Amino acid sequence: MTTTTTQSPATGSGLPATMRASLLKRQGEMAMETLPLPQLDADQVLVQVAAVGVCGSDVHYYEHGRIGPYVVDHPLILGHELSGRIAAVGSAVDPARIGKRVAVEPQRPCRTCKQCKAGRYNLCPDIEFYATPPVDGAFAEYVTIQSDFAYDIPDSVSDEAAALIEPLSVGLWACERAQIKPGSRVLIAGAGPIGIIAAQAARAYGATEIYISDIAEDRLAFALEHGATHALNAKTDSVEGLDVDAFIDASGAPQAVRAGIKAVAPAARVILVGLGADDVELPVSYIQNREIWLSGVFRYTNTWPLAIQLIADGKVDLDILVTGRFPLADSENALKAGKQPGQLKAVVYPGR
């Protein structure tokens, strides 16, 4: 992570001593600063950042200064959806990795706790995650990450698509939790970036009917072109009785969650992805009587290799999501871009 300061990068590599970074100084205020180049642990690589996607959590920190228990109480570098090129390596990493284009999985689990050893490293109680206070993120020219969490990408995968493997991983993990398989029927609430990504992921897993609901007709039309098979306007179209095999909520809207639960078949799965209210009233007797399996999603585990393969094979298209491109110094406007009509995904380019 960018806060590590134990070992210097390789000497004689022509690296600068400092870098530019865009920091959230306090709620609603971004500022450019020059910072020391991040230092490397033995098992880490230094990544020169190429592209960073703007996530809803970045926007939430910018607008509100906190998400649940995570409070921005000191200047913080936002951004956790990133790609780049390896510029230097720690002493335990093969120098042949220098120059490789990579997609970064932006987290550092402890690898030794009960959850990590069970393969659920996303639930590690001591995990460090980019742009989650107090850990800095990727709105910067350089970051560090453990070498095995920097995944080589083929030339056919763009910097933008490689950065968006992070939200794709959320969609893949949701589909994994939903046990989507060939022939599955799926309902997704919310036709924003995560909803559209979840639709593409469901299609890649073999789902044959993919319903998506939203209140924005333009987003529904876009979703039909990129993954969904049926579009439903949440204001006028009821989803109750669809009897789908899985419901994935990417909206966070309590009414969408309740409606989605009423749309699933007995023994189906309900997966909550969207960030909404901390407490939601649910139809408990309906869940009990139909033995509906309900779960949240917290990030992901081991999704990058599959994601890279799906993009390279053309089964998922992430480039179509990018609707705004911003240099590092304009990251504040990138955080505001999602409020504009027709915008899906803003990307920040630290090299510009």
mmCIF file of N, CA and C in Angstrom, residues 139-240:
data_model
loop_
_atom_site.group_PDB
_atom_site.id
_atom_site.type_symbol
_atom_site.label_atom_id
_atom_site.label_comp_id
_atom_site.label_asym_id
_atom_site.label_seq_id
_atom_site.Cartn_x
_atom_site.Cartn_y
_atom_site.Cartn_z
ATOM 1 N N PHE A 139 -5.212 7.766 -6.539
ATOM 2 C CA PHE A 139 -5.196 9.050 -7.241
ATOM 3 C C PHE A 139 -3.797 9.648 -7.074
ATOM 4 N N ALA A 140 -2.822 8.962 -7.643
ATOM 5 C CA ALA A 140 -1.415 9.318 -7.483
ATOM 6 C C ALA A 140 -0.630 8.720 -8.642
ATOM 7 N N GLU A 141 0.570 9.197 -8.834
ATOM 8 C CA GLU A 141 1.372 8.700 -9.950
ATOM 9 C C GLU A 141 1.938 7.314 -9.691
ATOM 10 N N TYR A 142 2.153 6.963 -8.420
ATOM 11 C CA TYR A 142 2.717 5.654 -8.072
ATOM 12 C C TYR A 142 2.014 5.088 -6.836
ATOM 13 N N VAL A 143 1.912 3.755 -6.790
ATOM 14 C CA VAL A 143 1.420 3.051 -5.606
ATOM 15 C C VAL A 143 2.265 1.794 -5.422
ATOM 16 N N THR A 144 2.157 1.185 -4.249
ATOM 17 C CA THR A 144 2.795 -0.107 -4.008
ATOM 18 C C THR A 144 1.730 -1.142 -3.692
ATOM 19 N N ILE A 145 2.041 -2.397 -4.011
ATOM 20 C CA ILE A 145 1.147 -3.521 -3.723
ATOM 21 C C ILE A 145 1.981 -4.799 -3.678
ATOM 22 N N GLN A 146 1.524 -5.813 -2.936
ATOM 23 C CA GLN A 146 2.208 -7.096 -2.942
ATOM 24 C C GLN A 146 2.249 -7.631 -4.367
ATOM 25 N N SER A 147 3.365 -8.226 -4.744
ATOM 26 C CA SER A 147 3.589 -8.623 -6.129
ATOM 27 C C SER A 147 2.495 -9.540 -6.658
ATOM 28 N N ASP A 148 2.000 -10.461 -5.826
ATOM 29 C CA ASP A 148 0.994 -11.403 -6.322
ATOM 30 C C ASP A 148 -0.390 -10.785 -6.452
ATOM 31 N N PHE A 149 -0.565 -9.545 -6.020
ATOM 32 C CA PHE A 149 -1.821 -8.828 -6.222
ATOM 33 C C PHE A 149 -1.712 -7.819 -7.360
ATOM 34 N N ALA A 150 -0.622 -7.889 -8.112
ATOM 35 C CA ALA A 150 -0.462 -7.129 -9.360
ATOM 36 C C ALA A 150 -0.440 -8.150 -10.487
ATOM 37 N N TYR A 151 -1.528 -8.212 -11.256
ATOM 38 C CA TYR A 151 -1.734 -9.277 -12.242
ATOM 39 C C TYR A 151 -1.357 -8.803 -13.641
ATOM 40 N N ASP A 152 -0.502 -9.559 -14.303
ATOM 41 C CA ASP A 152 -0.134 -9.228 -15.674
ATOM 42 C C ASP A 152 -1.377 -9.243 -16.568
ATOM 43 N N ILE A 153 -1.441 -8.281 -17.491
ATOM 44 C CA ILE A 153 -2.564 -8.222 -18.421
ATOM 45 C C ILE A 153 -2.034 -8.262 -19.852
ATOM 46 N N PRO A 154 -2.788 -8.885 -20.758
ATOM 47 C CA PRO A 154 -2.345 -8.936 -22.159
ATOM 48 C C PRO A 154 -2.533 -7.588 -22.843
ATOM 49 N N ASP A 155 -1.845 -7.417 -23.968
ATOM 50 C CA ASP A 155 -1.917 -6.162 -24.706
ATOM 51 C C ASP A 155 -3.329 -5.858 -25.194
ATOM 52 N N SER A 156 -4.154 -6.886 -25.351
ATOM 53 C CA SER A 156 -5.514 -6.675 -25.850
ATOM 54 C C SER A 156 -6.431 -6.037 -24.810
ATOM 55 N N VAL A 157 -6.000 -5.988 -23.554
ATOM 56 C CA VAL A 157 -6.803 -5.391 -22.482
ATOM 57 C C VAL A 157 -6.324 -3.957 -22.259
ATOM 58 N N SER A 158 -7.208 -2.987 -22.407
ATOM 59 C CA SER A 158 -6.847 -1.580 -22.267
ATOM 60 C C SER A 158 -6.561 -1.234 -20.807
ATOM 61 N N ASP A 159 -5.888 -0.096 -20.600
ATOM 62 C CA ASP A 159 -5.646 0.375 -19.236
ATOM 63 C C ASP A 159 -6.960 0.607 -18.509
ATOM 64 N N GLU A 160 -7.963 1.153 -19.224
ATOM 65 C CA GLU A 160 -9.252 1.437 -18.606
ATOM 66 C C GLU A 160 -9.940 0.137 -18.175
ATOM 67 N N ALA A 161 -9.988 -0.841 -19.077
ATOM 68 C CA ALA A 161 -10.622 -2.113 -18.732
ATOM 69 C C ALA A 161 -9.890 -2.795 -17.581
ATOM 70 N N ALA A 162 -8.559 -2.726 -17.582
ATOM 71 C CA ALA A 162 -7.785 -3.341 -16.502
ATOM 72 C C ALA A 162 -8.104 -2.685 -15.158
ATOM 73 N N ALA A 163 -8.288 -1.365 -15.162
ATOM 74 C CA ALA A 163 -8.659 -0.674 -13.927
ATOM 75 C C ALA A 163 -10.039 -1.120 -13.449
ATOM 76 N N LEU A 164 -10.947 -1.336 -14.399
ATOM 77 C CA LEU A 164 -12.323 -1.678 -14.044
ATOM 78 C C LEU A 164 -12.509 -3.161 -13.729
ATOM 79 N N ILE A 165 -11.419 -3.911 -13.680
ATOM 80 C CA ILE A 165 -11.505 -5.286 -13.184
ATOM 81 C C ILE A 165 -11.951 -5.278 -11.720
ATOM 82 N N GLU A 166 -11.665 -4.210 -11.001
ATOM 83 C CA GLU A 166 -12.091 -4.151 -9.601
ATOM 84 C C GLU A 166 -13.617 -4.189 -9.491
ATOM 85 N N PRO A 167 -14.378 -3.297 -10.155
ATOM 86 C CA PRO A 167 -15.836 -3.451 -10.073
ATOM 87 C C PRO A 167 -16.345 -4.719 -10.756
ATOM 88 N N LEU A 168 -15.660 -5.165 -11.813
ATOM 89 C CA LEU A 168 -16.045 -6.443 -12.414
ATOM 90 C C LEU A 168 -15.931 -7.563 -11.384
ATOM 91 N N SER A 169 -14.916 -7.499 -10.546
ATOM 92 C CA SER A 169 -14.742 -8.518 -9.508
ATOM 93 C C SER A 169 -15.920 -8.541 -8.540
ATOM 94 N N VAL A 170 -16.485 -7.362 -8.264
ATOM 95 C CA VAL A 170 -17.681 -7.309 -7.418
ATOM 96 C C VAL A 170 -18.819 -8.058 -8.103
ATOM 97 N N GLY A 171 -18.989 -7.826 -9.411
ATOM 98 C CA GLY A 171 -20.031 -8.515 -10.156
ATOM 99 C C GLY A 171 -19.804 -10.013 -10.220
ATOM 100 N N LEU A 172 -18.568 -10.421 -10.443
ATOM 101 C CA LEU A 172 -18.257 -11.845 -10.491
ATOM 102 C C LEU A 172 -18.492 -12.510 -9.137
ATOM 103 N N TRP A 173 -18.101 -11.831 -8.081
ATOM 104 C CA TRP A 173 -18.286 -12.384 -6.741
ATOM 105 C C TRP A 173 -19.767 -12.491 -6.409
ATOM 106 N N ALA A 174 -20.561 -11.496 -6.831
ATOM 107 C CA ALA A 174 -22.006 -11.566 -6.618
ATOM 108 C C ALA A 174 -22.605 -12.759 -7.357
ATOM 109 N N CYS A 175 -22.177 -12.980 -8.595
ATOM 110 C CA CYS A 175 -22.675 -14.128 -9.369
ATOM 111 C C CYS A 175 -22.237 -15.448 -8.746
ATOM 112 N N GLU A 176 -21.025 -15.466 -8.205
ATOM 113 C CA GLU A 176 -20.539 -16.670 -7.523
ATOM 114 C C GLU A 176 -21.394 -16.953 -6.293
ATOM 115 N N ARG A 177 -21.668 -15.917 -5.503
ATOM 116 C CA ARG A 177 -22.487 -16.074 -4.312
ATOM 117 C C ARG A 177 -23.916 -16.467 -4.667
ATOM 118 N N ALA A 178 -24.397 -15.989 -5.832
ATOM 119 C CA ALA A 178 -25.752 -16.299 -6.282
ATOM 120 C C ALA A 178 -25.852 -17.668 -6.936
ATOM 121 N N GLN A 179 -24.717 -18.337 -7.116
ATOM 122 C CA GLN A 179 -24.650 -19.654 -7.760
ATOM 123 C C GLN A 179 -25.282 -19.639 -9.155
ATOM 124 N N ILE A 180 -24.993 -18.581 -9.898
ATOM 125 C CA ILE A 180 -25.497 -18.495 -11.264
ATOM 126 C C ILE A 180 -24.747 -19.498 -12.133
ATOM 127 N N LYS A 181 -25.495 -20.191 -12.963
ATOM 128 C CA LYS A 181 -24.928 -21.247 -13.813
ATOM 129 C C LYS A 181 -25.664 -21.241 -15.146
ATOM 130 N N PRO A 182 -25.215 -22.028 -16.114
ATOM 131 C CA PRO A 182 -25.906 -22.067 -17.405
ATOM 132 C C PRO A 182 -27.405 -22.326 -17.247
ATOM 133 N N GLY A 183 -28.197 -21.470 -17.881
ATOM 134 C CA GLY A 183 -29.647 -21.591 -17.818
ATOM 135 C C GLY A 183 -30.302 -20.795 -16.713
ATOM 136 N N SER A 184 -29.529 -20.156 -15.839
ATOM 137 C CA SER A 184 -30.109 -19.396 -14.732
ATOM 138 C C SER A 184 -30.923 -18.206 -15.239
ATOM 139 N N ARG A 185 -31.948 -17.866 -14.459
ATOM 140 C CA ARG A 185 -32.741 -16.661 -14.679
ATOM 141 C C ARG A 185 -32.436 -15.703 -13.537
ATOM 142 N N VAL A 186 -32.087 -14.455 -13.876
ATOM 143 C CA VAL A 186 -31.552 -13.520 -12.895
ATOM 144 C C VAL A 186 -32.276 -12.183 -12.997
ATOM 145 N N LEU A 187 -32.527 -11.564 -11.853
ATOM 146 C CA LEU A 187 -33.016 -10.185 -11.791
ATOM 147 C C LEU A 187 -31.958 -9.328 -11.126
ATOM 148 N N ILE A 188 -31.656 -8.185 -11.734
ATOM 149 C CA ILE A 188 -30.691 -7.235 -11.175
ATOM 150 C C ILE A 188 -31.403 -5.894 -10.996
ATOM 151 N N ALA A 189 -31.320 -5.320 -9.814
ATOM 152 C CA ALA A 189 -31.891 -4.001 -9.553
ATOM 153 C C ALA A 189 -30.786 -2.962 -9.636
ATOM 154 N N GLY A 190 -30.973 -1.958 -10.511
ATOM 155 C CA GLY A 190 -29.987 -0.901 -10.678
ATOM 156 C C GLY A 190 -29.190 -1.078 -11.938
ATOM 157 N N ALA A 191 -29.351 -0.151 -12.883
ATOM 158 C CA ALA A 191 -28.641 -0.230 -14.162
ATOM 159 C C ALA A 191 -27.499 0.768 -14.225
ATOM 160 N N GLY A 192 -26.858 0.996 -13.074
ATOM 161 C CA GLY A 192 -25.622 1.770 -13.059
ATOM 162 C C GLY A 192 -24.451 0.889 -13.430
ATOM 163 N N PRO A 193 -23.221 1.358 -13.226
ATOM 164 C CA PRO A 193 -22.048 0.572 -13.612
ATOM 165 C C PRO A 193 -22.023 -0.837 -13.012
ATOM 166 N N ILE A 194 -22.309 -0.968 -11.706
ATOM 167 C CA ILE A 194 -22.264 -2.295 -11.086
ATOM 168 C C ILE A 194 -23.377 -3.177 -11.624
ATOM 169 N N GLY A 195 -24.559 -2.618 -11.836
ATOM 170 C CA GLY A 195 -25.654 -3.411 -12.379
ATOM 171 C C GLY A 195 -25.356 -3.933 -13.769
ATOM 172 N N ILE A 196 -24.809 -3.081 -14.617
ATOM 173 C CA ILE A 196 -24.470 -3.497 -15.980
ATOM 174 C C ILE A 196 -23.328 -4.508 -15.958
ATOM 175 N N ILE A 197 -22.345 -4.280 -15.092
ATOM 176 C CA ILE A 197 -21.259 -5.251 -14.949
ATOM 177 C C ILE A 197 -21.801 -6.584 -14.443
ATOM 178 N N ALA A 198 -22.723 -6.547 -13.475
ATOM 179 C CA ALA A 198 -23.310 -7.790 -12.965
ATOM 180 C C ALA A 198 -24.076 -8.518 -14.061
ATOM 181 N N ALA A 199 -24.747 -7.766 -14.937
ATOM 182 C CA ALA A 199 -25.470 -8.384 -16.049
ATOM 183 C C ALA A 199 -24.499 -9.082 -16.999
ATOM 184 N N GLN A 200 -23.377 -8.409 -17.317
ATOM 185 C CA GLN A 200 -22.384 -9.040 -18.184
ATOM 186 C C GLN A 200 -21.762 -10.263 -17.510
ATOM 187 N N ALA A 201 -21.516 -10.154 -16.210
ATOM 188 C CA ALA A 201 -20.948 -11.288 -15.483
ATOM 189 C C ALA A 201 -21.922 -12.465 -15.468
ATOM 190 N N ALA A 202 -23.214 -12.179 -15.244
ATOM 191 C CA ALA A 202 -24.219 -13.240 -15.235
ATOM 192 C C ALA A 202 -24.286 -13.929 -16.590
ATOM 193 N N ARG A 203 -24.205 -13.139 -17.645
ATOM 194 C CA ARG A 203 -24.202 -13.718 -19.001
ATOM 195 C C ARG A 203 -22.976 -14.605 -19.192
ATOM 196 N N ALA A 204 -21.822 -14.153 -18.698
ATOM 197 C CA ALA A 204 -20.603 -14.955 -18.828
ATOM 198 C C ALA A 204 -20.705 -16.260 -18.043
ATOM 199 N N TYR A 205 -21.453 -16.250 -16.944
ATOM 200 C CA TYR A 205 -21.654 -17.461 -16.150
ATOM 201 C C TYR A 205 -22.697 -18.382 -16.768
ATOM 202 N N GLY A 206 -23.382 -17.929 -17.817
ATOM 203 C CA GLY A 206 -24.322 -18.795 -18.513
ATOM 204 C C GLY A 206 -25.781 -18.475 -18.321
ATOM 205 N N ALA A 207 -26.114 -17.402 -17.599
ATOM 206 C CA ALA A 207 -27.520 -17.034 -17.420
ATOM 207 C C ALA A 207 -28.156 -16.765 -18.774
ATOM 208 N N THR A 208 -29.363 -17.244 -18.970
ATOM 209 C CA THR A 208 -30.050 -17.095 -20.259
ATOM 210 C C THR A 208 -31.106 -15.995 -20.238
ATOM 211 N N GLU A 209 -31.646 -15.690 -19.065
ATOM 212 C CA GLU A 209 -32.584 -14.574 -18.923
ATOM 213 C C GLU A 209 -32.059 -13.644 -17.845
ATOM 214 N N ILE A 210 -31.816 -12.393 -18.222
ATOM 215 C CA ILE A 210 -31.255 -11.412 -17.302
ATOM 216 C C ILE A 210 -32.150 -10.179 -17.319
ATOM 217 N N TYR A 211 -32.966 -10.049 -16.284
ATOM 218 C CA TYR A 211 -33.840 -8.892 -16.127
ATOM 219 C C TYR A 211 -33.076 -7.809 -15.366
ATOM 220 N N ILE A 212 -33.249 -6.558 -15.789
ATOM 221 C CA ILE A 212 -32.635 -5.457 -15.058
ATOM 222 C C ILE A 212 -33.671 -4.362 -14.877
ATOM 223 N N SER A 213 -33.738 -3.788 -13.675
ATOM 224 C CA SER A 213 -34.723 -2.759 -13.370
ATOM 225 C C SER A 213 -34.032 -1.474 -12.947
ATOM 226 N N ASP A 214 -34.649 -0.361 -13.307
ATOM 227 C CA ASP A 214 -34.136 0.961 -12.963
ATOM 228 C C ASP A 214 -35.265 1.953 -13.227
ATOM 229 N N ILE A 215 -35.063 3.204 -12.812
ATOM 230 C CA ILE A 215 -36.046 4.239 -13.101
ATOM 231 C C ILE A 215 -35.611 5.123 -14.262
ATOM 232 N N ALA A 216 -34.373 4.924 -14.746
ATOM 233 C CA ALA A 216 -33.831 5.748 -15.837
ATOM 234 C C ALA A 216 -33.901 4.970 -17.141
ATOM 235 N N GLU A 217 -34.702 5.466 -18.093
ATOM 236 C CA GLU A 217 -34.889 4.759 -19.356
ATOM 237 C C GLU A 217 -33.597 4.677 -20.169
ATOM 238 N N ASP A 218 -32.754 5.720 -20.106
ATOM 239 C CA ASP A 218 -31.513 5.680 -20.883
ATOM 240 C C ASP A 218 -30.588 4.593 -20.368
ATOM 241 N N ARG A 219 -30.533 4.403 -19.070
ATOM 242 C CA ARG A 219 -29.691 3.347 -18.510
ATOM 243 C C ARG A 219 -30.255 1.959 -18.825
ATOM 244 N N LEU A 220 -31.575 1.849 -18.818
ATOM 245 C CA LEU A 220 -32.181 0.568 -19.175
ATOM 246 C C LEU A 220 -31.875 0.211 -20.620
ATOM 247 N N ALA A 221 -31.952 1.206 -21.507
ATOM 248 C CA ALA A 221 -31.646 0.950 -22.915
ATOM 249 C C ALA A 221 -30.195 0.525 -23.084
ATOM 250 N N PHE A 222 -29.293 1.175 -22.352
ATOM 251 C CA PHE A 222 -27.875 0.820 -22.412
ATOM 252 C C PHE A 222 -27.662 -0.599 -21.897
ATOM 253 N N ALA A 223 -28.363 -0.951 -20.803
ATOM 254 C CA ALA A 223 -28.210 -2.285 -20.231
ATOM 255 C C ALA A 223 -28.666 -3.361 -21.205
ATOM 256 N N LEU A 224 -29.720 -3.080 -21.975
ATOM 257 C CA LEU A 224 -30.198 -4.054 -22.964
ATOM 258 C C LEU A 224 -29.169 -4.288 -24.064
ATOM 259 N N GLU A 225 -28.375 -3.284 -24.357
ATOM 260 C CA GLU A 225 -27.336 -3.420 -25.377
ATOM 261 C C GLU A 225 -26.107 -4.139 -24.840
ATOM 262 N N HIS A 226 -25.959 -4.179 -23.516
ATOM 263 C CA HIS A 226 -24.709 -4.668 -22.928
ATOM 264 C C HIS A 226 -24.953 -5.636 -21.766
ATOM 265 N N GLY A 227 -25.704 -6.715 -22.034
ATOM 266 C CA GLY A 227 -25.791 -7.781 -21.053
ATOM 267 C C GLY A 227 -27.185 -8.228 -20.688
ATOM 268 N N ALA A 228 -28.117 -7.302 -20.480
ATOM 269 C CA ALA A 228 -29.461 -7.672 -20.062
ATOM 270 C C ALA A 228 -30.291 -8.165 -21.236
ATOM 271 N N THR A 229 -31.259 -9.033 -20.945
ATOM 272 C CA THR A 229 -32.187 -9.506 -21.965
ATOM 273 C C THR A 229 -33.572 -8.867 -21.831
ATOM 274 N N HIS A 230 -33.889 -8.352 -20.624
ATOM 275 C CA HIS A 230 -35.176 -7.704 -20.391
ATOM 276 C C HIS A 230 -34.949 -6.473 -19.516
ATOM 277 N N ALA A 231 -35.632 -5.382 -19.826
ATOM 278 C CA ALA A 231 -35.522 -4.152 -19.043
ATOM 279 C C ALA A 231 -36.881 -3.826 -18.427
ATOM 280 N N LEU A 232 -36.876 -3.452 -17.160
ATOM 281 C CA LEU A 232 -38.102 -3.133 -16.434
ATOM 282 C C LEU A 232 -37.966 -1.770 -15.778
ATOM 283 N N ASN A 233 -38.937 -0.905 -15.999
ATOM 284 C CA ASN A 233 -38.938 0.394 -15.336
ATOM 285 C C ASN A 233 -39.516 0.219 -13.935
ATOM 286 N N ALA A 234 -38.711 0.498 -12.940
ATOM 287 C CA ALA A 234 -39.106 0.249 -11.556
ATOM 288 C C ALA A 234 -40.308 1.086 -11.133
ATOM 289 N N LYS A 235 -40.600 2.164 -11.852
ATOM 290 C CA LYS A 235 -41.761 2.997 -11.514
ATOM 291 C C LYS A 235 -43.065 2.363 -11.972
ATOM 292 N N THR A 236 -43.015 1.589 -13.053
ATOM 293 C CA THR A 236 -44.258 1.103 -13.669
ATOM 294 C C THR A 236 -44.346 -0.415 -13.794
ATOM 295 N N ASP A 237 -43.223 -1.103 -13.786
ATOM 296 C CA ASP A 237 -43.224 -2.545 -14.030
ATOM 297 C C ASP A 237 -42.979 -3.316 -12.733
ATOM 298 N N SER A 238 -43.878 -4.209 -12.408
ATOM 299 C CA SER A 238 -43.719 -5.044 -11.221
ATOM 300 C C SER A 238 -42.810 -6.230 -11.531
ATOM 301 N N VAL A 239 -41.971 -6.579 -10.558
ATOM 302 C CA VAL A 239 -41.106 -7.754 -10.712
ATOM 303 C C VAL A 239 -41.629 -8.942 -9.915
ATOM 304 N N GLU A 240 -42.638 -8.705 -9.083
ATOM 305 C CA GLU A 240 -43.164 -9.774 -8.243
ATOM 306 C C GLU A 240 -43.689 -10.914 -9.103
#
